[in-house]
Amino acid sequence: MSARHAEIAGGGIAGLSLATMLARAGWSVRVHERSPAIREAGAGIYMRNNSLEILDEYGVLDRLAALGTQIHQTQMRGAHGELRQTFHLTGPARTFVFPRQALVDVLADAARDAGVEITLDSEAVGTDPGGVLILANGTRLRADLIVAADGFRSRLRDAVIPGARQWELKTIVNRHFIAGRDLTPDEMSIQYWSGQRRVGVAPCGSHTYVYTNFPNTLPRAGTLPLDLADWGAAFPGLQRELAVIAAAPTTQYNYIMVDCPRWTAGRLAIIGDAAHGLPPTLGQGAGLSIMNARALTLALDRRGSIEDALHYWEQQVRFISDATQKWSCRYDSFTRDLPEMLRFLRPAAFWCFRHFPALNNRMRIADRGLALTALHP
Ligand code: FAD
């Protein structure tokens, strides 16, 4: 019997992960990436235990670990640098920070090693859910499985799923990538809070990854390079750090959300940000993408028909992504919208979430991964 064949639109974290997993399961797989290279913005990315376990299963965690940093604890600090809380990152909270480009490079190498064909400059413009991917040059490619892994503005999703939508939230985030570890000699991440803003600092291999976020109602906060007078007034204890951060390469984004009423249509599966784009507050966008890709390969292995497998997959795993989207938005709102007179409650709220499993397991449901579903490897 000839191998089943998949055509995947999108060579990001979701598309490359799924491609490797399908190829290792005996599929023939082609990935279409519209850009001329597999490329990510220069920044770091936090990966939690749910995706680390899967990267380990596929033999790529060792390669990545050498390029990133395992974070053993995280601290919450105030605007003057004063320590409020320390949490240990073990068990389901195990966390690494990787350079984004290293992550996609390692995923692309793993895909090619598994026999995946990665086609660059290849843009998908449509699909027939009966099993056809349509490219910008007019080519129609037949496959047993079509995958929309084309990011949060997914063109394939919007063409096929009625009611699907994506929008920007009111929070803006800058990602700064700093050569060297002067700000992060220890294997520890720190979140500094001030009013409606946060500054997150983490070691990331030979670099330091920093994010600065703020609501779009503070126009001076969005100036690039950072307005040191404005940020220095918000974080008086971080003058040295802010000067280093302002000099580093920076990219700016809006937080986003995706509402995708169904993840499947016929032989089409929607995966990654195209299915569950969410604010990055819990560090789970890529984690969910990798986890859902693993679950999809298991569903395809266990169910006879493609349509049945896709339906089963969504039914089994979707609740984790839905809950994570909700909690990521709540976390964002907690930074941005909490009235000034209630902000003193933040450390207490964090303490409660970290120390009461019933709360933590709800907010960080994704950390426990596929063990919560019938699609556990
Ligand atoms: P994308 O990364 O968007 O990849 C889609 C790919 O498809 C792109 O390469 C694009 O060029 C290609 N493409 C698009 N359209 C087409 C087309 N028509 N045809 C062919 N190719 C196409 N997640 C975490 O887990 N941890 C974090 O710490 C974290 N931090 C984040 C910080 C910020 C500021 C942001 C914005 C996100 C963060 N995320 C984080 C989320 C994470 O980056 C995403 O969830 C993840 O990158 C989604 O991967 P994806 O492959 O679904 O989409």
PDB file of N, CA, C and O in Angstrom, residues 273-335:
ATOM      1  N   ASP A 273      -1.510  28.611  15.340  1.00  0.00           N
ATOM      2  CA  ASP A 273      -2.195  29.887  15.556  1.00  0.00           C
ATOM      3  C   ASP A 273      -3.436  30.027  14.670  1.00  0.00           C
ATOM      4  O   ASP A 273      -4.372  30.741  15.028  1.00  0.00           O
ATOM      5  N   ALA A 274      -3.440  29.373  13.523  1.00  0.00           N
ATOM      6  CA  ALA A 274      -4.625  29.439  12.657  1.00  0.00           C
ATOM      7  C   ALA A 274      -5.858  28.927  13.397  1.00  0.00           C
ATOM      8  O   ALA A 274      -6.967  29.424  13.210  1.00  0.00           O
ATOM      9  N   ALA A 275      -5.659  27.968  14.298  1.00  0.00           N
ATOM     10  CA  ALA A 275      -6.782  27.368  15.032  1.00  0.00           C
ATOM     11  C   ALA A 275      -7.017  28.050  16.378  1.00  0.00           C
ATOM     12  O   ALA A 275      -8.166  28.219  16.800  1.00  0.00           O
ATOM     13  N   HIS A 276      -5.903  28.407  17.079  1.00  0.00           N
ATOM     14  CA  HIS A 276      -6.092  28.835  18.471  1.00  0.00           C
ATOM     15  C   HIS A 276      -5.195  30.008  18.847  1.00  0.00           C
ATOM     16  O   HIS A 276      -4.746  30.090  19.991  1.00  0.00           O
ATOM     17  N   GLY A 277      -4.904  30.913  17.900  1.00  0.00           N
ATOM     18  CA  GLY A 277      -4.070  32.069  18.218  1.00  0.00           C
ATOM     19  C   GLY A 277      -4.541  32.711  19.518  1.00  0.00           C
ATOM     20  O   GLY A 277      -5.746  32.825  19.773  1.00  0.00           O
ATOM     21  N   LEU A 278      -3.590  33.140  20.344  1.00  0.00           N
ATOM     22  CA  LEU A 278      -3.934  33.623  21.695  1.00  0.00           C
ATOM     23  C   LEU A 278      -2.853  34.563  22.189  1.00  0.00           C
ATOM     24  O   LEU A 278      -1.743  34.549  21.653  1.00  0.00           O
ATOM     25  N   PRO A 279      -3.135  35.384  23.190  1.00  0.00           N
ATOM     26  CA  PRO A 279      -2.067  36.229  23.727  1.00  0.00           C
ATOM     27  C   PRO A 279      -0.982  35.375  24.379  1.00  0.00           C
ATOM     28  O   PRO A 279      -1.290  34.313  24.934  1.00  0.00           O
ATOM     29  N   PRO A 280       0.286  35.819  24.334  1.00  0.00           N
ATOM     30  CA  PRO A 280       1.382  34.948  24.787  1.00  0.00           C
ATOM     31  C   PRO A 280       1.607  34.940  26.301  1.00  0.00           C
ATOM     32  O   PRO A 280       2.662  34.541  26.760  1.00  0.00           O
ATOM     33  N   THR A 281       0.632  35.356  27.081  1.00  0.00           N
ATOM     34  CA  THR A 281       0.821  35.528  28.525  1.00  0.00           C
ATOM     35  C   THR A 281       1.179  34.249  29.267  1.00  0.00           C
ATOM     36  O   THR A 281       1.846  34.298  30.299  1.00  0.00           O
ATOM     37  N   LEU A 282       0.717  33.094  28.788  1.00  0.00           N
ATOM     38  CA  LEU A 282       1.041  31.839  29.473  1.00  0.00           C
ATOM     39  C   LEU A 282       2.139  31.071  28.744  1.00  0.00           C
ATOM     40  O   LEU A 282       2.465  29.941  29.120  1.00  0.00           O
ATOM     41  N   GLY A 283       2.679  31.656  27.683  1.00  0.00           N
ATOM     42  CA  GLY A 283       3.774  31.010  26.943  1.00  0.00           C
ATOM     43  C   GLY A 283       3.360  29.660  26.384  1.00  0.00           C
ATOM     44  O   GLY A 283       4.086  28.678  26.517  1.00  0.00           O
ATOM     45  N   GLN A 284       2.180  29.617  25.733  1.00  0.00           N
ATOM     46  CA  GLN A 284       1.681  28.313  25.294  1.00  0.00           C
ATOM     47  C   GLN A 284       1.266  28.238  23.829  1.00  0.00           C
ATOM     48  O   GLN A 284       0.813  27.186  23.385  1.00  0.00           O
ATOM     49  N   GLY A 285       1.426  29.328  23.048  1.00  0.00           N
ATOM     50  CA  GLY A 285       0.973  29.266  21.652  1.00  0.00           C
ATOM     51  C   GLY A 285       1.684  28.164  20.877  1.00  0.00           C
ATOM     52  O   GLY A 285       1.060  27.307  20.244  1.00  0.00           O
ATOM     53  N   ALA A 286       3.015  28.169  20.940  1.00  0.00           N
ATOM     54  CA  ALA A 286       3.783  27.143  20.241  1.00  0.00           C
ATOM     55  C   ALA A 286       3.613  25.797  20.939  1.00  0.00           C
ATOM     56  O   ALA A 286       3.562  24.746  20.288  1.00  0.00           O
ATOM     57  N   GLY A 287       3.523  25.842  22.267  1.00  0.00           N
ATOM     58  CA  GLY A 287       3.346  24.598  23.020  1.00  0.00           C
ATOM     59  C   GLY A 287       2.078  23.867  22.603  1.00  0.00           C
ATOM     60  O   GLY A 287       2.092  22.648  22.355  1.00  0.00           O
ATOM     61  N   LEU A 288       0.979  24.602  22.489  1.00  0.00           N
ATOM     62  CA  LEU A 288      -0.274  23.977  22.050  1.00  0.00           C
ATOM     63  C   LEU A 288      -0.140  23.457  20.622  1.00  0.00           C
ATOM     64  O   LEU A 288      -0.664  22.384  20.287  1.00  0.00           O
ATOM     65  N   SER A 289       0.577  24.210  19.786  1.00  0.00           N
ATOM     66  CA  SER A 289       0.731  23.788  18.380  1.00  0.00           C
ATOM     67  C   SER A 289       1.417  22.426  18.307  1.00  0.00           C
ATOM     68  O   SER A 289       0.986  21.523  17.574  1.00  0.00           O
ATOM     69  N   ILE A 290       2.484  22.264  19.083  1.00  0.00           N
ATOM     70  CA  ILE A 290       3.250  21.012  19.055  1.00  0.00           C
ATOM     71  C   ILE A 290       2.426  19.872  19.663  1.00  0.00           C
ATOM     72  O   ILE A 290       2.377  18.748  19.145  1.00  0.00           O
ATOM     73  N   MET A 291       1.740  20.202  20.750  1.00  0.00           N
ATOM     74  CA  MET A 291       0.919  19.184  21.427  1.00  0.00           C
ATOM     75  C   MET A 291      -0.231  18.717  20.534  1.00  0.00           C
ATOM     76  O   MET A 291      -0.503  17.522  20.407  1.00  0.00           O
ATOM     77  N   ASN A 292      -0.878  19.672  19.880  1.00  0.00           N
ATOM     78  CA  ASN A 292      -2.011  19.300  19.028  1.00  0.00           C
ATOM     79  C   ASN A 292      -1.544  18.549  17.778  1.00  0.00           C
ATOM     80  O   ASN A 292      -2.256  17.688  17.259  1.00  0.00           O
ATOM     81  N   ALA A 293      -0.338  18.877  17.322  1.00  0.00           N
ATOM     82  CA  ALA A 293       0.214  18.131  16.180  1.00  0.00           C
ATOM     83  C   ALA A 293       0.447  16.669  16.569  1.00  0.00           C
ATOM     84  O   ALA A 293       0.133  15.744  15.819  1.00  0.00           O
ATOM     85  N   ARG A 294       0.986  16.476  17.770  1.00  0.00           N
ATOM     86  CA  ARG A 294       1.230  15.090  18.220  1.00  0.00           C
ATOM     87  C   ARG A 294      -0.090  14.331  18.340  1.00  0.00           C
ATOM     88  O   ARG A 294      -0.201  13.165  17.929  1.00  0.00           O
ATOM     89  N   ALA A 295      -1.096  15.008  18.896  1.00  0.00           N
ATOM     90  CA  ALA A 295      -2.403  14.353  19.054  1.00  0.00           C
ATOM     91  C   ALA A 295      -3.004  14.007  17.689  1.00  0.00           C
ATOM     92  O   ALA A 295      -3.612  12.939  17.521  1.00  0.00           O
ATOM     93  N   LEU A 296      -2.791  14.892  16.716  1.00  0.00           N
ATOM     94  CA  LEU A 296      -3.350  14.623  15.386  1.00  0.00           C
ATOM     95  C   LEU A 296      -2.724  13.377  14.764  1.00  0.00           C
ATOM     96  O   LEU A 296      -3.433  12.545  14.175  1.00  0.00           O
ATOM     97  N   THR A 297      -1.414  13.219  14.918  1.00  0.00           N
ATOM     98  CA  THR A 297      -0.780  12.014  14.340  1.00  0.00           C
ATOM     99  C   THR A 297      -1.305  10.756  15.027  1.00  0.00           C
ATOM    100  O   THR A 297      -1.490   9.728  14.380  1.00  0.00           O
ATOM    101  N   LEU A 298      -1.561  10.852  16.334  1.00  0.00           N
ATOM    102  CA  LEU A 298      -2.087   9.675  17.038  1.00  0.00           C
ATOM    103  C   LEU A 298      -3.509   9.365  16.569  1.00  0.00           C
ATOM    104  O   LEU A 298      -3.870   8.202  16.355  1.00  0.00           O
ATOM    105  N   ALA A 299      -4.322  10.403  16.382  1.00  0.00           N
ATOM    106  CA  ALA A 299      -5.703  10.181  15.925  1.00  0.00           C
ATOM    107  C   ALA A 299      -5.704   9.560  14.532  1.00  0.00           C
ATOM    108  O   ALA A 299      -6.481   8.641  14.243  1.00  0.00           O
ATOM    109  N   LEU A 300      -4.821  10.035  13.656  1.00  0.00           N
ATOM    110  CA  LEU A 300      -4.763   9.495  12.295  1.00  0.00           C
ATOM    111  C   LEU A 300      -4.314   8.044  12.300  1.00  0.00           C
ATOM    112  O   LEU A 300      -4.698   7.252  11.440  1.00  0.00           O
ATOM    113  N   ASP A 301      -3.498   7.713  13.290  1.00  0.00           N
ATOM    114  CA  ASP A 301      -3.014   6.344  13.406  1.00  0.00           C
ATOM    115  C   ASP A 301      -4.107   5.409  13.935  1.00  0.00           C
ATOM    116  O   ASP A 301      -4.187   4.250  13.547  1.00  0.00           O
ATOM    117  N   ARG A 302      -4.935   5.968  14.805  1.00  0.00           N
ATOM    118  CA  ARG A 302      -5.894   5.102  15.507  1.00  0.00           C
ATOM    119  C   ARG A 302      -7.244   4.974  14.798  1.00  0.00           C
ATOM    120  O   ARG A 302      -8.007   4.066  15.102  1.00  0.00           O
ATOM    121  N   ARG A 303      -7.595   5.914  13.947  1.00  0.00           N
ATOM    122  CA  ARG A 303      -8.901   5.889  13.298  1.00  0.00           C
ATOM    123  C   ARG A 303      -8.750   5.541  11.826  1.00  0.00           C
ATOM    124  O   ARG A 303      -7.766   5.946  11.193  1.00  0.00           O
ATOM    125  N   GLY A 304      -9.734   4.850  11.267  1.00  0.00           N
ATOM    126  CA  GLY A 304      -9.655   4.374   9.889  1.00  0.00           C
ATOM    127  C   GLY A 304      -9.689   5.497   8.869  1.00  0.00           C
ATOM    128  O   GLY A 304      -8.751   5.669   8.088  1.00  0.00           O
ATOM    129  N   SER A 305     -10.751   6.292   8.854  1.00  0.00           N
ATOM    130  CA  SER A 305     -10.849   7.306   7.795  1.00  0.00           C
ATOM    131  C   SER A 305     -10.270   8.636   8.283  1.00  0.00           C
ATOM    132  O   SER A 305     -10.259   8.930   9.479  1.00  0.00           O
ATOM    133  N   ILE A 306      -9.792   9.435   7.326  1.00  0.00           N
ATOM    134  CA  ILE A 306      -9.207  10.744   7.665  1.00  0.00           C
ATOM    135  C   ILE A 306     -10.259  11.620   8.347  1.00  0.00           C
ATOM    136  O   ILE A 306     -10.003  12.232   9.394  1.00  0.00           O
ATOM    137  N   GLU A 307     -11.456  11.675   7.761  1.00  0.00           N
ATOM    138  CA  GLU A 307     -12.504  12.555   8.310  1.00  0.00           C
ATOM    139  C   GLU A 307     -12.824  12.162   9.749  1.00  0.00           C
ATOM    140  O   GLU A 307     -12.963  13.020  10.623  1.00  0.00           O
ATOM    141  N   ASP A 308     -12.915  10.866  10.001  1.00  0.00           N
ATOM    142  CA  ASP A 308     -13.234  10.376  11.339  1.00  0.00           C
ATOM    143  C   ASP A 308     -12.102  10.750  12.314  1.00  0.00           C
ATOM    144  O   ASP A 308     -12.342  11.199  13.438  1.00  0.00           O
ATOM    145  N   ALA A 309     -10.862  10.569  11.845  1.00  0.00           N
ATOM    146  CA  ALA A 309      -9.705  10.874  12.705  1.00  0.00           C
ATOM    147  C   ALA A 309      -9.679  12.361  13.065  1.00  0.00           C
ATOM    148  O   ALA A 309      -9.410  12.730  14.213  1.00  0.00           O
ATOM    149  N   LEU A 310      -9.958  13.214  12.081  1.00  0.00           N
ATOM    150  CA  LEU A 310      -9.910  14.657  12.341  1.00  0.00           C
ATOM    151  C   LEU A 310     -10.992  15.057  13.338  1.00  0.00           C
ATOM    152  O   LEU A 310     -10.757  15.862  14.251  1.00  0.00           O
ATOM    153  N   HIS A 311     -12.163  14.472  13.160  1.00  0.00           N
ATOM    154  CA  HIS A 311     -13.268  14.770  14.072  1.00  0.00           C
ATOM    155  C   HIS A 311     -12.913  14.319  15.498  1.00  0.00           C
ATOM    156  O   HIS A 311     -13.101  15.051  16.475  1.00  0.00           O
ATOM    157  N   TYR A 312     -12.364  13.123  15.594  1.00  0.00           N
ATOM    158  CA  TYR A 312     -11.975  12.550  16.894  1.00  0.00           C
ATOM    159  C   TYR A 312     -10.896  13.418  17.569  1.00  0.00           C
ATOM    160  O   TYR A 312     -10.952  13.712  18.762  1.00  0.00           O
ATOM    161  N   TRP A 313      -9.932  13.839  16.775  1.00  0.00           N
ATOM    162  CA  TRP A 313      -8.834  14.692  17.280  1.00  0.00           C
ATOM    163  C   TRP A 313      -9.382  15.960  17.921  1.00  0.00           C
ATOM    164  O   TRP A 313      -9.077  16.276  19.076  1.00  0.00           O
ATOM    165  N   GLU A 314     -10.220  16.661  17.183  1.00  0.00           N
ATOM    166  CA  GLU A 314     -10.745  17.928  17.722  1.00  0.00           C
ATOM    167  C   GLU A 314     -11.571  17.670  18.982  1.00  0.00           C
ATOM    168  O   GLU A 314     -11.457  18.399  19.977  1.00  0.00           O
ATOM    169  N   GLN A 315     -12.372  16.619  18.925  1.00  0.00           N
ATOM    170  CA  GLN A 315     -13.229  16.296  20.070  1.00  0.00           C
ATOM    171  C   GLN A 315     -12.399  15.996  21.320  1.00  0.00           C
ATOM    172  O   GLN A 315     -12.744  16.382  22.423  1.00  0.00           O
ATOM    173  N   GLN A 316     -11.250  15.344  21.134  1.00  0.00           N
ATOM    174  CA  GLN A 316     -10.441  14.932  22.281  1.00  0.00           C
ATOM    175  C   GLN A 316      -9.588  16.053  22.878  1.00  0.00           C
ATOM    176  O   GLN A 316      -9.415  16.123  24.086  1.00  0.00           O
ATOM    177  N   VAL A 317      -9.011  16.912  22.036  1.00  0.00           N
ATOM    178  CA  VAL A 317      -7.982  17.825  22.560  1.00  0.00           C
ATOM    179  C   VAL A 317      -8.377  19.289  22.614  1.00  0.00           C
ATOM    180  O   VAL A 317      -7.730  20.081  23.292  1.00  0.00           O
ATOM    181  N   ARG A 318      -9.432  19.649  21.945  1.00  0.00           N
ATOM    182  CA  ARG A 318      -9.729  21.075  21.788  1.00  0.00           C
ATOM    183  C   ARG A 318      -9.956  21.798  23.119  1.00  0.00           C
ATOM    184  O   ARG A 318      -9.624  22.980  23.260  1.00  0.00           O
ATOM    185  N   PHE A 319     -10.523  21.110  24.090  1.00  0.00           N
ATOM    186  CA  PHE A 319     -10.871  21.796  25.345  1.00  0.00           C
ATOM    187  C   PHE A 319      -9.633  22.422  26.007  1.00  0.00           C
ATOM    188  O   PHE A 319      -9.732  23.452  26.677  1.00  0.00           O
ATOM    189  N   ILE A 320      -8.463  21.832  25.800  1.00  0.00           N
ATOM    190  CA  ILE A 320      -7.247  22.385  26.432  1.00  0.00           C
ATOM    191  C   ILE A 320      -6.900  23.734  25.784  1.00  0.00           C
ATOM    192  O   ILE A 320      -6.591  24.712  26.469  1.00  0.00           O
ATOM    193  N   SER A 321      -6.978  23.787  24.471  1.00  0.00           N
ATOM    194  CA  SER A 321      -6.669  25.051  23.777  1.00  0.00           C
ATOM    195  C   SER A 321      -7.720  26.109  24.099  1.00  0.00           C
ATOM    196  O   SER A 321      -7.386  27.285  24.301  1.00  0.00           O
ATOM    197  N   ASP A 322      -8.989  25.710  24.134  1.00  0.00           N
ATOM    198  CA  ASP A 322     -10.054  26.685  24.445  1.00  0.00           C
ATOM    199  C   ASP A 322      -9.830  27.302  25.828  1.00  0.00           C
ATOM    200  O   ASP A 322      -9.913  28.514  26.011  1.00  0.00           O
ATOM    201  N   ALA A 323      -9.531  26.434  26.813  1.00  0.00           N
ATOM    202  CA  ALA A 323      -9.333  26.938  28.180  1.00  0.00           C
ATOM    203  C   ALA A 323      -8.087  27.825  28.245  1.00  0.00           C
ATOM    204  O   ALA A 323      -8.080  28.866  28.905  1.00  0.00           O
ATOM    205  N   THR A 324      -7.044  27.430  27.529  1.00  0.00           N
ATOM    206  CA  THR A 324      -5.794  28.214  27.559  1.00  0.00           C
ATOM    207  C   THR A 324      -6.004  29.578  26.907  1.00  0.00           C
ATOM    208  O   THR A 324      -5.462  30.589  27.372  1.00  0.00           O
ATOM    209  N   GLN A 325      -6.788  29.610  25.849  1.00  0.00           N
ATOM    210  CA  GLN A 325      -7.107  30.918  25.243  1.00  0.00           C
ATOM    211  C   GLN A 325      -7.813  31.816  26.260  1.00  0.00           C
ATOM    212  O   GLN A 325      -7.469  32.988  26.417  1.00  0.00           O
ATOM    213  N   LYS A 326      -8.798  31.243  26.965  1.00  0.00           N
ATOM    214  CA  LYS A 326      -9.557  32.063  27.936  1.00  0.00           C
ATOM    215  C   LYS A 326      -8.649  32.591  29.043  1.00  0.00           C
ATOM    216  O   LYS A 326      -8.672  33.766  29.386  1.00  0.00           O
ATOM    217  N   TRP A 327      -7.804  31.697  29.604  1.00  0.00           N
ATOM    218  CA  TRP A 327      -6.955  32.108  30.716  1.00  0.00           C
ATOM    219  C   TRP A 327      -5.853  33.063  30.266  1.00  0.00           C
ATOM    220  O   TRP A 327      -5.448  33.954  31.015  1.00  0.00           O
ATOM    221  N   SER A 328      -5.381  32.907  29.032  1.00  0.00           N
ATOM    222  CA  SER A 328      -4.366  33.842  28.520  1.00  0.00           C
ATOM    223  C   SER A 328      -4.962  35.244  28.409  1.00  0.00           C
ATOM    224  O   SER A 328      -4.286  36.237  28.700  1.00  0.00           O
ATOM    225  N   CYS A 329      -6.218  35.324  28.006  1.00  0.00           N
ATOM    226  CA  CYS A 329      -6.881  36.639  27.915  1.00  0.00           C
ATOM    227  C   CYS A 329      -7.113  37.211  29.308  1.00  0.00           C
ATOM    228  O   CYS A 329      -6.955  38.415  29.521  1.00  0.00           O
ATOM    229  N   ARG A 330      -7.478  36.360  30.259  1.00  0.00           N
ATOM    230  CA  ARG A 330      -7.678  36.857  31.632  1.00  0.00           C
ATOM    231  C   ARG A 330      -6.374  37.414  32.197  1.00  0.00           C
ATOM    232  O   ARG A 330      -6.364  38.439  32.863  1.00  0.00           O
ATOM    233  N   TYR A 331      -5.288  36.710  31.927  1.00  0.00           N
ATOM    234  CA  TYR A 331      -3.973  37.136  32.416  1.00  0.00           C
ATOM    235  C   TYR A 331      -3.637  38.508  31.816  1.00  0.00           C
ATOM    236  O   TYR A 331      -3.157  39.415  32.491  1.00  0.00           O
ATOM    237  N   ASP A 332      -3.897  38.645  30.522  1.00  0.00           N
ATOM    238  CA  ASP A 332      -3.648  39.926  29.845  1.00  0.00           C
ATOM    239  C   ASP A 332      -4.478  41.021  30.505  1.00  0.00           C
ATOM    240  O   ASP A 332      -3.973  42.101  30.828  1.00  0.00           O
ATOM    241  N   SER A 333      -5.724  40.722  30.745  1.00  0.00           N
ATOM    242  CA  SER A 333      -6.626  41.702  31.346  1.00  0.00           C
ATOM    243  C   SER A 333      -6.175  42.072  32.764  1.00  0.00           C
ATOM    244  O   SER A 333      -6.314  43.213  33.205  1.00  0.00           O
ATOM    245  N   PHE A 334      -5.610  41.101  33.445  1.00  0.00           N
ATOM    246  CA  PHE A 334      -5.131  41.295  34.817  1.00  0.00           C
ATOM    247  C   PHE A 334      -3.974  42.307  34.849  1.00  0.00           C
ATOM    248  O   PHE A 334      -3.794  43.044  35.800  1.00  0.00           O
ATOM    249  N   THR A 335      -3.164  42.319  33.783  1.00  0.00           N
ATOM    250  CA  THR A 335      -2.078  43.302  33.690  1.00  0.00           C
ATOM    251  C   THR A 335      -2.635  44.664  33.295  1.00  0.00           C
ATOM    252  O   THR A 335      -2.257  45.689  33.837  1.00  0.00           O
TER     253      THR A 335
END
